[in-house]
């Protein structure tokens, strides 16, 4: 019995072991370079062994790619065979090999997750045979670095945590009303003005508390290049999000001409310091389109991802209703209403991105008023948007808030820090099913996968992000990777058993997860108002 997370398709252990020692070599075949570097870096640090390059199968860990594994398990699949004198990790492709290397580290025990050796430690791999491949190709985590900035080293740490859980898409929410986090060279004020705010609401927006220290930060273009390359080395794709036409007050504060200047005095706006849905949205003008084409031009240079996220969520239409400019645009384009104006706006960037070989992704509001061709939908307000999109032949990423919004509280207890929305326990996440039963098999093929979303309004530092994200991300990773049965039949007791081995791995990595017994004293936020909701969520 193994204690691997996520659960592999097949795993069996036998009596006996392979012992790792100072003479153990890494024997890497063609295409195995990233896994070799990663194993030497991580296991080398944890064990203190050089894991020198070798060319003989004796006393070595063999890393290679084999067409039989590609054929049987796909490019992300792998076989792992631990024999008493040698270890074989065989990938269907470089990514599969890397996921196999992750499994190898888990088999070595929690101390393999440390960054320096403990004295007198023996490093034994149980004789094991694993065959494994993912259920979904999109196994995502979205991190909101706009509401609270996460400095670069924190992002790199999250990429390592993702890799450790075999997650492979990092959705990087880079802009919002409360901050613009990526350097755009032709528009320096986006970061000079847009990347910081003077103070911040502490707790839910109804809380009377303020944190009066300025908050901010952004990634330079070189920081982004480093993040993207670090992710690529770990077979993770970074999907950037620039949220338009709503969630844009930070951009409007920097460049007031982007807002609806015929409705409000946009020069009076500053980067937003509280939470909620913001009425100050982009003006649907040629100037705005040209400005954001400039932003996306620099973005495409930085992010090689096929998928580029343009947001599209929660764009209140009040200013467009009042704006003579917006109304003239509706008339000139022969549109029915403001929803169609939003569709036109998103459709513009869909065509613009398609012409450059990329694919637009948007939150499910992009369905309102007609969906752009080729667009991919992030279904967040439940399953419905995803079902509609899949039926219309669009690809979908399932991230319904009722299941995988990790800002939602994990327990009904009084001690839960700044509790938001309905209770979503570790077990609730474990029983999340990305493919809704209503879809036919052909429609279901449009579900690219699933994503957990971490919105950070009430997560002021990375310990708070860890607390909300873990351990639930481990359950999510298993849902996205493993071939689990239907939700009611899932063996949560076995998952909990494996979690007793996984918590020590997270401890060794320094993850400030929520313990099963509840928050530690310093994880509580007494007196900070949240917004808990009772009962089960609707559309659950
Ligand atoms: C969202 O949660 N507004 C996508």
PDB file of C-alpha atoms and ligand atoms in Angstrom, residues 247 313-314 363 365 380 401 405 455, ligand 1:
ATOM      1  CA  UNK A 247     -12.136  45.009 -12.502  1.00  0.00           C
ATOM      2  CA  UNK A 313     -16.282  38.826 -15.201  1.00  0.00           C
ATOM      3  CA  UNK A 314     -18.435  41.117 -13.094  1.00  0.00           C
ATOM      4  CA  UNK A 363     -14.869  33.899 -17.130  1.00  0.00           C
ATOM      5  CA  UNK A 365     -19.863  36.083 -18.271  1.00  0.00           C
ATOM      6  CA  UNK A 380     -17.054  29.845 -12.089  1.00  0.00           C
ATOM      7  CA  UNK A 401     -17.182  28.590  -6.870  1.00  0.00           C
ATOM      8  CA  UNK A 405     -13.105  28.591  -4.513  1.00  0.00           C
ATOM      9  CA  UNK A 455      -8.941  35.025  -4.385  1.00  0.00           C
TER      10      UNK A 455
HETATM   11  C1  LIG B   1     -14.826  35.700 -10.294  1.00  0.00           C
HETATM   12  O1  LIG B   1     -14.825  35.039  -9.249  1.00  0.00           O
HETATM   13  N1  LIG B   1     -15.244  36.956 -10.311  1.00  0.00           N
HETATM   14  C2  LIG B   1     -14.353  35.121 -11.527  1.00  0.00           C
END
